Amino acid sequence: MNLPFRKDESGMLPAGERVYAIGDIHGRLDLLEAIIGKIEADNTRREAADTRILLLGDLIDRGDDSAGVVEYVRSWNADFAAVDAILGNHEASLLSVLDGDTQWLESWLGYGGRETLLSYDVPADLLRRGSLAEIAEAVQAYVPDTHAAWLKDRPLSIRRGGYLFAHAGIRPGRKLSDQKPKDLLWIRSEFLDSEADHGAVIVHGHSITPQPEHRHNRIGIDTGAYFSHTLTALGLEAGERWFIQSKGEPTS
C-alpha cells in the first residue's frame, strides 16, 4: 500500500541520495520480504540514485522468524540498494543475555525472547521447563556467533542530511552528538510529546501507532507488524517523503 508523499523543507537528504527506512519488523520475515519487493519496485520507477535501506531496529522478538530476519539482513546481497540496521532495544536485550547478564533473561523471555529462541531451534521443552541458567546456556549455544557479532556491530543511530535515524528517539534538549544509548533505545513520552526543534527530523520506531506519525520534528513508523500484520517503510529523497506498506496474514 502506497500512501501519499508529502514535501517538506524541514528535512533534506543530500543530492543524489535516496533512503528507505523500515520500522520494527519483530521476526516477521514474510512482511520484510514483501516490503523489500515493494521498495525495489518503487526505486526502479524513480530516477537513478544512491539508494540505502535502513532498518530502525527490533528486527527480532515476538514474531516467529527472528533468526530468518537477522540472516536475511546480515547476508544482504541485492544490488539495487545498500542496507544497514540500527540497534533496537530488543537486540540490546539479547546481546545482554549473550554477554552473561542473566538479570535481563526472564523479562526478555516474556516480551519476545521466547519466540526468538524458538526460531533459533532452542527446544520448546527447555524453554517451558528449564531453569534460567539452562536457558542462558542455550542462548549461548544456539545463537550463531555470526549473528551475535553482526548484532554487536550495529550502530545506535545514523545521520543523513537533515535526518537522524534512531530506534526509539532522542532526549530533547541534548545535542544529537551527546545522546545516551538508553534514550536512543528506550525513550518514549519525553521524546514523543516534545515539540522542540531537535536540529534534525528524527525518524524512529519503537512506539506503536496504527498509522505512521508525521510531525514537524519526528516521523514514527512502527505500525506494530507482529500483531497488526502491517510493516511500514518511509521513503526519503531531497525534500520528499512517502510511505510504503506491506500487509500480511497471521503466521501462527
Short mmCIF file of C-alpha atoms in Angstrom, two decimals, residues 58-248:
data_model
loop_
_atom_site.label_atom_id
_atom_site.label_comp_id
_atom_site.label_asym_id
_atom_site.label_seq_id
_atom_site.Cartn_x
_atom_site.Cartn_y
_atom_site.Cartn_z
CA ASP A 58 13.79 -4.50 16.69
CA LEU A 59 14.37 -6.99 13.93
CA ILE A 60 13.80 -9.76 16.48
CA ASP A 61 11.30 -11.00 19.11
CA ARG A 62 7.55 -11.61 19.12
CA GLY A 63 7.22 -12.82 15.50
CA ASP A 64 8.05 -16.39 14.55
CA ASP A 65 11.20 -15.99 12.41
CA SER A 66 13.66 -13.67 14.11
CA ALA A 67 16.58 -15.87 13.09
CA GLY A 68 15.45 -15.66 9.48
CA VAL A 69 15.17 -11.87 9.63
CA VAL A 70 18.69 -11.47 11.03
CA GLU A 71 20.12 -13.83 8.42
CA TYR A 72 18.24 -12.10 5.60
CA VAL A 73 19.60 -8.69 6.51
CA ARG A 74 23.07 -9.87 7.56
CA SER A 75 23.60 -11.68 4.26
CA TRP A 76 22.04 -8.98 2.07
CA ASN A 77 23.38 -9.09 -1.50
CA ALA A 78 20.77 -7.26 -3.60
CA ASP A 79 22.44 -4.76 -5.88
CA PHE A 80 19.70 -2.12 -6.10
CA ALA A 81 20.44 -0.73 -2.61
CA ALA A 82 22.85 -0.93 0.29
CA VAL A 83 21.36 -2.00 3.61
CA ASP A 84 22.10 -1.16 7.23
CA ALA A 85 20.33 -1.73 10.54
CA ILE A 86 20.26 0.26 13.76
CA LEU A 87 20.29 -1.50 17.12
CA GLY A 88 16.91 -1.76 18.82
CA ASN A 89 16.14 -2.38 22.47
CA HIS A 90 15.16 -5.98 21.73
CA GLU A 91 18.54 -6.71 20.11
CA ALA A 92 20.22 -4.96 23.03
CA SER A 93 18.39 -7.31 25.41
CA LEU A 94 19.56 -10.38 23.50
CA LEU A 95 23.12 -9.06 23.49
CA SER A 96 22.98 -8.53 27.25
CA VAL A 97 21.97 -12.16 27.72
CA LEU A 98 24.73 -13.29 25.36
CA ASP A 99 27.18 -11.26 27.44
CA GLY A 100 26.11 -13.17 30.55
CA ASP A 101 23.73 -10.65 32.11
CA THR A 102 21.00 -13.07 33.18
CA GLN A 103 19.12 -10.30 35.03
CA TRP A 104 17.64 -9.48 31.62
CA LEU A 105 16.75 -13.03 30.75
CA GLU A 106 13.41 -13.57 32.47
CA SER A 107 11.90 -10.27 31.34
CA TRP A 108 13.28 -10.69 27.81
CA LEU A 109 11.68 -14.12 27.52
CA GLY A 110 8.35 -12.51 28.40
CA TYR A 111 8.45 -9.78 25.78
CA GLY A 112 9.52 -11.79 22.78
CA GLY A 113 12.72 -13.58 23.57
CA ARG A 114 10.99 -16.95 23.81
CA GLU A 115 9.83 -16.69 20.20
CA THR A 116 13.30 -15.64 19.11
CA LEU A 117 14.91 -18.64 20.78
CA LEU A 118 12.38 -20.99 19.19
CA SER A 119 13.38 -19.55 15.81
CA TYR A 120 16.99 -20.50 16.64
CA ASP A 121 15.81 -24.08 17.35
CA VAL A 122 16.13 -23.93 21.12
CA PRO A 123 13.90 -26.85 22.25
CA ALA A 124 10.43 -25.73 23.32
CA ASP A 125 10.51 -28.12 26.28
CA LEU A 126 13.69 -26.49 27.57
CA LEU A 127 12.01 -23.08 27.38
CA ARG A 128 8.98 -24.43 29.27
CA ARG A 129 10.75 -26.42 31.95
CA GLY A 130 14.38 -25.34 32.05
CA SER A 131 15.94 -23.14 34.68
CA LEU A 132 17.10 -19.65 33.77
CA ALA A 133 20.69 -20.91 33.94
CA GLU A 134 19.92 -23.70 31.48
CA ILE A 135 18.15 -21.31 29.14
CA ALA A 136 21.06 -18.86 29.33
CA GLU A 137 23.40 -21.67 28.29
CA ALA A 138 21.10 -22.48 25.39
CA VAL A 139 21.19 -18.85 24.21
CA GLN A 140 24.96 -19.08 24.02
CA ALA A 141 24.82 -22.45 22.25
CA TYR A 142 22.08 -21.85 19.70
CA VAL A 143 22.50 -18.20 18.58
CA PRO A 144 25.25 -18.36 15.92
CA ASP A 145 28.41 -16.39 16.54
CA THR A 146 27.94 -14.76 13.12
CA HIS A 147 24.58 -13.35 14.19
CA ALA A 148 25.85 -12.22 17.59
CA ALA A 149 28.86 -10.46 16.04
CA TRP A 150 26.69 -8.75 13.43
CA LEU A 151 24.23 -7.50 16.04
CA LYS A 152 27.05 -6.19 18.24
CA ASP A 153 28.29 -4.16 15.28
CA ARG A 154 25.00 -2.28 14.77
CA PRO A 155 25.10 1.50 15.32
CA LEU A 156 22.75 3.25 17.74
CA SER A 157 21.90 5.98 15.25
CA ILE A 158 22.67 7.14 11.72
CA ARG A 159 22.68 10.74 10.48
CA ARG A 160 21.94 11.56 6.84
CA GLY A 161 21.43 15.18 5.84
CA GLY A 162 18.57 16.70 7.83
CA TYR A 163 17.53 13.37 9.34
CA LEU A 164 18.67 11.34 12.32
CA PHE A 165 17.59 7.69 12.34
CA ALA A 166 17.30 6.15 15.81
CA HIS A 167 15.29 3.26 17.19
CA ALA A 168 13.30 4.96 19.97
CA GLY A 169 14.15 8.65 19.57
CA ILE A 170 16.35 11.17 21.32
CA ARG A 171 16.44 13.11 24.58
CA PRO A 172 15.08 16.61 23.79
CA GLY A 173 17.40 19.43 24.76
CA ARG A 174 20.56 17.32 24.47
CA LYS A 175 22.88 17.65 21.48
CA LEU A 176 22.42 14.91 18.92
CA SER A 177 26.11 14.06 19.26
CA ASP A 178 25.69 13.62 23.05
CA GLN A 179 22.71 11.26 23.11
CA LYS A 180 22.91 8.34 25.54
CA PRO A 181 22.32 4.72 24.47
CA LYS A 182 19.45 4.29 26.95
CA ASP A 183 17.48 7.11 25.33
CA LEU A 184 18.23 6.08 21.75
CA LEU A 185 16.99 2.57 22.59
CA TRP A 186 14.16 3.13 25.09
CA ILE A 187 12.81 6.70 25.33
CA ARG A 188 9.12 7.31 24.84
CA SER A 189 6.95 10.12 26.27
CA GLU A 190 9.62 12.78 26.78
CA PHE A 191 10.50 12.49 23.11
CA LEU A 192 7.09 11.72 21.65
CA ASP A 193 5.44 14.68 23.40
CA SER A 194 8.18 17.19 22.59
CA GLU A 195 7.51 19.99 20.12
CA ALA A 196 11.16 21.11 20.19
CA ASP A 197 13.33 21.53 17.13
CA HIS A 198 15.86 18.74 17.60
CA GLY A 199 18.28 20.01 14.96
CA ALA A 200 17.20 17.20 12.62
CA VAL A 201 13.99 15.36 11.85
CA ILE A 202 14.12 12.15 13.92
CA VAL A 203 12.98 9.01 12.10
CA HIS A 204 12.15 6.31 14.64
CA GLY A 205 10.24 3.17 15.51
CA HIS A 206 9.71 1.65 18.99
CA SER A 207 6.37 3.35 19.81
CA ILE A 208 3.48 1.70 18.00
CA THR A 209 0.80 3.72 16.23
CA PRO A 210 -1.96 2.48 13.90
CA GLN A 211 -0.59 4.63 11.07
CA PRO A 212 2.76 6.39 10.60
CA GLU A 213 3.14 9.63 12.58
CA HIS A 214 4.40 12.57 10.52
CA ARG A 215 5.23 15.59 12.68
CA HIS A 216 7.42 18.61 12.16
CA ASN A 217 10.26 17.22 14.29
CA ARG A 218 9.87 13.43 14.02
CA ILE A 219 8.43 10.64 11.87
CA GLY A 220 7.37 7.43 13.63
CA ILE A 221 6.95 4.29 11.53
CA ASP A 222 6.35 1.41 13.97
CA THR A 223 2.90 0.15 12.99
CA GLY A 224 3.06 -3.00 15.13
CA ALA A 225 3.94 -5.51 12.45
CA TYR A 226 3.92 -8.50 14.78
CA PHE A 227 0.21 -8.11 15.61
CA SER A 228 -1.19 -5.70 13.01
CA HIS A 229 0.48 -7.63 10.17
CA THR A 230 1.42 -4.27 8.61
CA LEU A 231 5.04 -3.23 8.14
CA THR A 232 5.78 0.37 7.19
CA ALA A 233 8.66 1.98 5.33
CA LEU A 234 9.39 5.67 4.82
CA GLY A 235 10.91 6.82 1.53
CA LEU A 236 13.07 9.95 1.52
CA GLU A 237 14.71 11.88 -1.29
CA ALA A 238 15.72 15.57 -1.23
CA GLY A 239 12.64 17.17 0.43
CA GLU A 240 10.16 14.41 -0.47
CA ARG A 241 8.67 11.86 1.92
CA TRP A 242 6.39 8.93 1.12
CA PHE A 243 5.22 5.74 2.79
CA ILE A 244 5.13 2.15 1.59
CA GLN A 245 3.45 -0.68 3.48
CA SER A 246 3.30 -4.45 3.26
CA LYS A 247 0.34 -6.30 4.71
CA GLY A 248 0.12 -9.96 5.58
#
